[in-house]
Steps between C-alpha positions, in 0.01 A plus 500: 500500500665162569750464782764229510658381824861386516557125476540315827668162549529266796789259523592233751868489596635167618861574604579140599844406628870562445555813292132501402392765756797723409444507126120526526511800733764665283295452183187631672668836559551542126154368419332746735696791357415425135137461607505859630670630189263317264187589695376164625465374855641181641368318805734240648391210721739239640457123480696196615648196328757232579667467838379837628143391426557161661623664822206739522211297353614138503485484119743583220212656301243623754141596436580852625731552201240365258239742636738793455596401146141446386383813322844666493665632184820304543735322738857621554707215637854473639624146556451191715720199570224241482127456532215719383620629163386205289168505684460873431572452129258210474223670700485798264591296190802719420584282201680759285840601637680781316875536556660779294878487446611849394858623493588851615774659286700616800512141630620331181835427663325328793365221279672162507525537120691752289315831459439450128319175581240667722469858371132578439393173664124486556354155567165415654481157666142380543479219754192286568465533876222287649549154352777264398742321726457733799130417521476143367462186712806439717612301798749272668465125529705188551510168314731200479770717340488760777358846565409723207326825418319635195354820354270494198515755218131508416347745249150507358497606136277797586759622753756510220253664261416789731862588577582461130239762412651742751850444360386536139319823583812644666717395205255666262531823700881481502730372222290207381718207604402234752742229613334200667708311755428127497657159558281293270779259407485370859149621600290421191166508683535873572446637145580869557617546140186364336263687728680835469519470121128426484425814702740705287258483205304777672811720533620576147848640475635320805780255424497198733833331561495179710830436677617223731542658842862389544594654165297811589699547820822475301376746235404752772869504591643482147263740322237653732417783258323255268212457748183707531236306700579164659212276612576232756338261743520562874827315559675605180393863542630505856846394383522696174395832650783483756748501211368852446667610822840406360421673171404837654742498793300388802183317601433806715404694188218273388131528587199296397123511468267203544154555354172311490239508225337810651826699499537489879866465588773408744817709457836392639877499445646165399806506730363315804566566869883539480544418872876572490436875457163534678497783751821661372320771303690423179238310297430617145138628480500540120352155439205589723472836324496312170204302632331830594555624144318191370216567744468862386500391137230246574287778651556721196714747698763522226623843610579382851677191368709710264603737781651206690677354197652835397613575856657156537696534176625845603613388846683199361655711223652723771688198635303418815506128582362275772727227636368225270630697200858483634593868467858573398708779353299822473174333604337606827382244755159585651268318737128437465390829655750706302402367160134562580578860596689542172204362306256729679717801426506410129127432490426837656760691301412817311413303188216327682382780732221645284243383756667709771537203737823534696737220589432367851774355715420149617801458723 
């Protein structure tokens, strides 16, 4: 007789600064509960990055954090103001950044566009994350004309090829359309279009549509439903994916996954530190939960991921809103802790209680 043990995962949580610690701890409560319901165990270690790391270790990205992350199954990250994050991405070669933009039916009226423009919206932005202008040669100098600075958008062809293959594979698994953001009329030595089209030969059925990035930004506002997968460089992807926040109602709803070639990942919301609301207990944890969903999917824990998505849709459909979603009328304003409790109650409702695990209060 063969016996199978339950899966076990170890993650490193890096809460960071601003609202980072609040949303990470909130999301962990949900993650731990779905782990119990789905029969896998989750070990959580804590690491440091950014200013908190600098204060404790004298480095934005300390060796202690590297040692914790090595051999883990994923990194759950909050936010930092500066220092450490680019180094973390580069160290683990997290070149493939996935940023889903999915509308929730009950939030159609929260979009900056009319509901009919965003109904059913489901876009995946794939951003190259460890090269380009954020990592190219840069500096400040002075000549006879005065002081000046520069940043270089440098890409090796192979760096474009490998992210192109990831984007083409995702498009093949989805609706078969890949839009490539570029600016080749002004940046002709970065041939994203030619390289992606050459790779597309190995992905039959995928339609590749090159689009100038300025036009692409406009089309995301005029007709976002036309898009399936969008592939972009580091800078362009950073800007384009933030448009998604306006499309779905708030940046606080959006999570991301950053993966290397081995499938090891960094999972984080895209909203940043939001210092104006830090410590008030009103931050929206759904972006961080969205990142957790991507982590669970990467592990193959589809059931756990689906529990979170279904619970989120139900809670939002009942009218509960965090402050960033500007509740009005019959909508109900809730804080970070309250929306997590609502999610936990839905996750552990009768429909999902076959395992016999009871809801635990985390207050």
